[in-house]
mmCIF file of C-alpha atoms in Angstrom:
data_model
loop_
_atom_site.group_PDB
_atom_site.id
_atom_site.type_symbol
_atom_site.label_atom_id
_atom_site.label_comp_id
_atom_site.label_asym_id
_atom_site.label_seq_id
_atom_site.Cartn_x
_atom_site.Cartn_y
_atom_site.Cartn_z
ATOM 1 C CA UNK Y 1 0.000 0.000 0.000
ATOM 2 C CA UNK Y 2 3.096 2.628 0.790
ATOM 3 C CA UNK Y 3 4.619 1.279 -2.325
ATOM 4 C CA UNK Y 4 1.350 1.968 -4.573
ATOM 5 C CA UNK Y 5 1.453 5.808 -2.913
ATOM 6 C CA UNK Y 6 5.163 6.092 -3.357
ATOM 7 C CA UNK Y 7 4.730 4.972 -6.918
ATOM 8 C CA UNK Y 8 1.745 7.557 -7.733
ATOM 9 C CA UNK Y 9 3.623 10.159 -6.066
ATOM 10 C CA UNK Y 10 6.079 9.347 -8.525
ATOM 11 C CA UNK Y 11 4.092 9.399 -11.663
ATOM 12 C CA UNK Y 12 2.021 12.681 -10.707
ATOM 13 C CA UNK Y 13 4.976 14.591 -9.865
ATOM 14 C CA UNK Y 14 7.323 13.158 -12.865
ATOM 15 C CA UNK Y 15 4.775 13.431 -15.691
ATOM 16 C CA UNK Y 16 3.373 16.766 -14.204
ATOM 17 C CA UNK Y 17 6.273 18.789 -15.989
ATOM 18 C CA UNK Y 18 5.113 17.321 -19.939
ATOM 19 C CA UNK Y 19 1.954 19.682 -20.026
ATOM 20 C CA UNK Y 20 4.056 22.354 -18.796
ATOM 21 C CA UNK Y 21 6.770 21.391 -21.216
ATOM 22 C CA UNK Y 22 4.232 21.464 -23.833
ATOM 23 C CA UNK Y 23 3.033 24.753 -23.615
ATOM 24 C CA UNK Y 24 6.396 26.427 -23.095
ATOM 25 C CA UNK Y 25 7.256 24.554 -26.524
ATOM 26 C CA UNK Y 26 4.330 25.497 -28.501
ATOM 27 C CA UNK Y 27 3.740 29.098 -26.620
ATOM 28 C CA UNK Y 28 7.089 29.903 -26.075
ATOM 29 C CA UNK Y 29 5.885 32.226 -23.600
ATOM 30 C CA UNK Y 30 7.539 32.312 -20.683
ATOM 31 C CA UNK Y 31 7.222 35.526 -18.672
ATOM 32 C CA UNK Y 32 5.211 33.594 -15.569
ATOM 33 C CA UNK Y 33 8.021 31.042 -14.962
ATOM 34 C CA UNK Y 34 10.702 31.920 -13.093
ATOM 35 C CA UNK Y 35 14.246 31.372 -14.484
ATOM 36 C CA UNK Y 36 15.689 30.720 -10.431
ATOM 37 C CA UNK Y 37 13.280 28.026 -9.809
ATOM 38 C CA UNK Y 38 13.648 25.978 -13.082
ATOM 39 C CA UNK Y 39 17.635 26.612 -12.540
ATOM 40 C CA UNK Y 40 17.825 25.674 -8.523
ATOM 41 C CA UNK Y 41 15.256 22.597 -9.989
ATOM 42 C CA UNK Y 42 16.909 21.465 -12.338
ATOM 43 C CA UNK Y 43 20.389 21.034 -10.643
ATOM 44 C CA UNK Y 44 18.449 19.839 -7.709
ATOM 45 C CA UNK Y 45 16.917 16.987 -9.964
ATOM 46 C CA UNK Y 46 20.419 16.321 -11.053
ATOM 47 C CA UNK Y 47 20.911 15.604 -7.603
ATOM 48 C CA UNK Y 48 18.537 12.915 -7.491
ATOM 49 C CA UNK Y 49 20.065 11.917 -10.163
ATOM 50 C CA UNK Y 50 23.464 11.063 -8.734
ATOM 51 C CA UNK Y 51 21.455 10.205 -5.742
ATOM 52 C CA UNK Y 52 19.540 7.334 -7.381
ATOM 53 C CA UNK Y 53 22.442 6.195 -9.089
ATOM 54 C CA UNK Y 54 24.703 5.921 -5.769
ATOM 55 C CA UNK Y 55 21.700 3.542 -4.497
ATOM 56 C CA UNK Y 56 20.723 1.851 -7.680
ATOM 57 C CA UNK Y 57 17.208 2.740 -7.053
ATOM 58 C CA UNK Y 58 15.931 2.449 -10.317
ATOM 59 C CA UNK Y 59 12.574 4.384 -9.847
ATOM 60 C CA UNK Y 60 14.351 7.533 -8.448
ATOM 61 C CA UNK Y 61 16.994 6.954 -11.674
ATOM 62 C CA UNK Y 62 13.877 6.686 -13.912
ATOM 63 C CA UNK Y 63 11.839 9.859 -12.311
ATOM 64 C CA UNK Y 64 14.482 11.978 -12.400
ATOM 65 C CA UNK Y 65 15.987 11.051 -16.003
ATOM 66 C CA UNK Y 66 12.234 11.783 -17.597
ATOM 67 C CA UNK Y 67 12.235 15.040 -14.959
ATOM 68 C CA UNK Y 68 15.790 16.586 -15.887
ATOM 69 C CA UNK Y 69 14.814 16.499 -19.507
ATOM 70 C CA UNK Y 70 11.536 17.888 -19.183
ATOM 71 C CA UNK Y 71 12.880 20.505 -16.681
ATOM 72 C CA UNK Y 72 15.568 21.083 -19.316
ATOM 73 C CA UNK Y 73 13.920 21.686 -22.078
ATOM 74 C CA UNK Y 74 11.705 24.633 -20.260
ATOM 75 C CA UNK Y 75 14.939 26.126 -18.739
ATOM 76 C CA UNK Y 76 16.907 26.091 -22.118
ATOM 77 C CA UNK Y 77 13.698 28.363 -23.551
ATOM 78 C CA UNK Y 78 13.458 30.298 -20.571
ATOM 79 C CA UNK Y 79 17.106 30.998 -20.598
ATOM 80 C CA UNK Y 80 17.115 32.349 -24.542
ATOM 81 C CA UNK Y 81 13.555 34.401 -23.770
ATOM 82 C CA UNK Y 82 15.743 36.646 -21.622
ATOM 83 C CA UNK Y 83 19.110 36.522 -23.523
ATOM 84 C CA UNK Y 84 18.070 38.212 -26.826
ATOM 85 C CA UNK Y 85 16.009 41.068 -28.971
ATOM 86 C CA UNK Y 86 13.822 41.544 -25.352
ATOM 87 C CA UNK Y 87 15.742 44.829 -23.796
ATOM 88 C CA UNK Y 88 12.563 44.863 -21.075
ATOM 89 C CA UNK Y 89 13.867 41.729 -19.788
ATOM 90 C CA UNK Y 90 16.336 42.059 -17.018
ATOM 91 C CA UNK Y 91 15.508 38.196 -15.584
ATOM 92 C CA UNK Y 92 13.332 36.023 -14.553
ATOM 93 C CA UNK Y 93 10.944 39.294 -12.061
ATOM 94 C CA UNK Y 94 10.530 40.870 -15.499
ATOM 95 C CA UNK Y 95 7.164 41.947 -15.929
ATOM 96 C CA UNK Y 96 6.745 43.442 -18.847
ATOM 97 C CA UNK Y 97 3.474 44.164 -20.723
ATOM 98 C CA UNK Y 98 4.983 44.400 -23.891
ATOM 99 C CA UNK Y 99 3.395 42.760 -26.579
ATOM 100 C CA UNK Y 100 4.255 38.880 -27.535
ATOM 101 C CA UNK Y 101 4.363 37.140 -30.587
ATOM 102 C CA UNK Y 102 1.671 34.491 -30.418
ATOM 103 C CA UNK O 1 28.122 11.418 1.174
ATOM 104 C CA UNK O 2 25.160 9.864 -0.651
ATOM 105 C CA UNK O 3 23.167 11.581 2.519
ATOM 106 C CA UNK O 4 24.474 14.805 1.546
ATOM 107 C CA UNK O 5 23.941 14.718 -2.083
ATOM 108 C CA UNK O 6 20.331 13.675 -1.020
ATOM 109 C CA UNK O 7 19.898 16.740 1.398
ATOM 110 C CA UNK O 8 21.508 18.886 -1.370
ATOM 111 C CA UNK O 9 18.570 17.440 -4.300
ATOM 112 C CA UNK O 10 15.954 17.679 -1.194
ATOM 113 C CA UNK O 11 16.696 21.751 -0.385
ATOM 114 C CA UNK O 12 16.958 22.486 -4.102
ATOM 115 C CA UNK O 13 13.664 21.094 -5.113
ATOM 116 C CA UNK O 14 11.754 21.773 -2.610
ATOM 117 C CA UNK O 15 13.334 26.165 -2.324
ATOM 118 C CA UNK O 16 12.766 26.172 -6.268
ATOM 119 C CA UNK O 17 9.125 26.714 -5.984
ATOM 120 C CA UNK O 18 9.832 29.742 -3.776
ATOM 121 C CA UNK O 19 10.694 32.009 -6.229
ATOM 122 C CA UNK O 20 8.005 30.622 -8.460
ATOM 123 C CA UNK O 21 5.701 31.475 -5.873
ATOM 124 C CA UNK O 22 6.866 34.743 -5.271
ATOM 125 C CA UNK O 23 7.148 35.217 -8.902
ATOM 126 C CA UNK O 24 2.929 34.668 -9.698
ATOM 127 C CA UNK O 25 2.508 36.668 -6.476
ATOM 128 C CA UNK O 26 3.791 39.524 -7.628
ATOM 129 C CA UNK O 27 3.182 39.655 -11.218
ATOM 130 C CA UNK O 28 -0.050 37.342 -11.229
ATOM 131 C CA UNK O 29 1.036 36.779 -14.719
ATOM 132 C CA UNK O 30 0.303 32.674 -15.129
ATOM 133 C CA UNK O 31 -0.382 32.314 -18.938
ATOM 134 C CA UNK O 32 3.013 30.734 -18.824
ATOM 135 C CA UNK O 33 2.019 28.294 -15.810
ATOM 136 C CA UNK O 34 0.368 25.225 -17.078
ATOM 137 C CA UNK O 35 -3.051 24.430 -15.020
ATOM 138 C CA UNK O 36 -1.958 20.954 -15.656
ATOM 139 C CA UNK O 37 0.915 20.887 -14.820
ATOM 140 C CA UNK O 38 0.518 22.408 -11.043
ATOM 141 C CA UNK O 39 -2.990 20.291 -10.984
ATOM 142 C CA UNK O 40 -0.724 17.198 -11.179
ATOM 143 C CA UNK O 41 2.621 17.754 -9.149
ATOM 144 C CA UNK O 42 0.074 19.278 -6.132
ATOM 145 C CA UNK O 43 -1.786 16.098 -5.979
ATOM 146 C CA UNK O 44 1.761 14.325 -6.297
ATOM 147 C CA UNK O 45 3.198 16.140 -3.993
ATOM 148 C CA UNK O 46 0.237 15.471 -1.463
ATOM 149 C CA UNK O 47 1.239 11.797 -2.544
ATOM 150 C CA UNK O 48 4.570 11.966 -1.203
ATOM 151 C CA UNK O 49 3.095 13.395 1.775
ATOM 152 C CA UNK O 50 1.653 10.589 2.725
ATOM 153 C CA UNK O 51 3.935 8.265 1.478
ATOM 154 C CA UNK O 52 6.172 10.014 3.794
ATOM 155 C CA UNK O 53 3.991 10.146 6.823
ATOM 156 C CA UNK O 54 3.339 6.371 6.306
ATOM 157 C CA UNK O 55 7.352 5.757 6.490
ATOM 158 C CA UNK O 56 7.512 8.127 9.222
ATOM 159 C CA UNK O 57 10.283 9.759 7.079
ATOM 160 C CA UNK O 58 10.972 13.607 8.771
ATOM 161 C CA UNK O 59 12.861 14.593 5.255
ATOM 162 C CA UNK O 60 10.469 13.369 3.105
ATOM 163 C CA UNK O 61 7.208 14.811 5.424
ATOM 164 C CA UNK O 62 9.397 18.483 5.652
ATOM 165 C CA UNK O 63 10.225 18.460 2.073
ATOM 166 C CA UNK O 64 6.363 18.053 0.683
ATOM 167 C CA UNK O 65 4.774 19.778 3.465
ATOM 168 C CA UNK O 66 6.659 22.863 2.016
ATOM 169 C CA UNK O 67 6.474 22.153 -1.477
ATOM 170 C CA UNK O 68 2.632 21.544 -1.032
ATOM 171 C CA UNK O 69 2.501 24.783 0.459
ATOM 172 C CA UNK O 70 4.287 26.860 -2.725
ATOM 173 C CA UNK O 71 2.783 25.021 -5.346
ATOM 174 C CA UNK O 72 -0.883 24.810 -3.642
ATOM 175 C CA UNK O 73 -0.452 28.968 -3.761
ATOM 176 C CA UNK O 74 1.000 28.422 -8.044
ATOM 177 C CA UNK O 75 -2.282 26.592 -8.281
ATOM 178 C CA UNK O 76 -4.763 28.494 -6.361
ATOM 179 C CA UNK O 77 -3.389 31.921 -8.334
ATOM 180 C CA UNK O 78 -3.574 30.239 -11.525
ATOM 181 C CA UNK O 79 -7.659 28.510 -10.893
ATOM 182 C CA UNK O 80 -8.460 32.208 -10.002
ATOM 183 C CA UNK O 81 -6.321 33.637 -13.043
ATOM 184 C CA UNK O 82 -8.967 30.879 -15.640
ATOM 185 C CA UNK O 83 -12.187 31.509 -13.886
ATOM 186 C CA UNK O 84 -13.803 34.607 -14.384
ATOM 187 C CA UNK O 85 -13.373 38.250 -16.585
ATOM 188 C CA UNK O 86 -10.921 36.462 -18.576
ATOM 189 C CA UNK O 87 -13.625 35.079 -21.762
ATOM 190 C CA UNK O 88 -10.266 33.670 -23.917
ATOM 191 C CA UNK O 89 -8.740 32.106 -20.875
ATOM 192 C CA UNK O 90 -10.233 28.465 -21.686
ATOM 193 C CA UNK O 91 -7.340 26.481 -19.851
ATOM 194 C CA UNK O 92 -3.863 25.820 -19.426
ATOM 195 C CA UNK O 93 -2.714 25.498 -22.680
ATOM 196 C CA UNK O 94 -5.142 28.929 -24.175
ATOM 197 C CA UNK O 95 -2.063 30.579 -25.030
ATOM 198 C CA UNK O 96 -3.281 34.808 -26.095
ATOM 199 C CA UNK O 97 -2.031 37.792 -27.183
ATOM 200 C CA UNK O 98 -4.698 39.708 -24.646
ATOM 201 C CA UNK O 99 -3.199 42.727 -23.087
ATOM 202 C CA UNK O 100 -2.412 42.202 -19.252
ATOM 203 C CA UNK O 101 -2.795 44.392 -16.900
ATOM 204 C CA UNK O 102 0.580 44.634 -14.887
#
């Protein structure tokens, strides 16, 4: 029974991140996420990671493979939304009402 | 050493969501925050929860009782941000070019 919750904990929380994923991809808008949580996330996911792998715990090493890359992809496009061609935006507090490219 | 490198994955994980929070706070700008997405990892996180009190694991009950806090405020902003005055707004992946109010 703790192994069933432990394994939908798992699941909710792993395959939570595709929808957001998703719409970062296909919106590309990223002004509401912020760049310090998806970069403290992502190199805390790592963690788990290395974690997982020091134990062998497979499910941890499977959670957080599918997690990094999903968590990857939405940093890498968070990342170049505030590099280039946007002068407003200074980082991830940025909120600028300026117009967006749909 | 594997202890610390769990600790380390724990703190970053769980303190990413606090700048996300503070983030939709401020801004209430959550066109970029997928409904989905924060629908899933708060019932997942609520998982782990349990999972955690059912161990009797401190690190794992700590952890989720503060992520469950940030992201149940991520989710309650973004519900409120889909329900009303907002007629183009029909879910988490309506992505507009609708003026916002910052």
């Amino acid at each position: 029974m703790i192994d069933i919750i432990g394994t939908i904990a798992a699941v909710l929380t792993t395959l939570s991140f595709v929808p957001q994923a998703v719409l970062v991809i296909r919106t590309r808008r990223t002004e509401g996420i912020s760049l310090a949580m998806y970069a403290m996330f992502t190199a805390g996911v790592a963690a788990w990671l290395i974690y997982g792998i020091s134990l062998g715990a497979m499910p941890i090493i499977i959670a957080n493979v599918v997690t990094l890359a999903l968590a990857s992809i939405i940093l890498t496009i968070k990342i170049r939304s505030v590099l280039p061609a946007q002068p407003s935006a200074q980082g991830a507090t940025a909120a600028t009402s300026a117009p967006i490219a749909s």
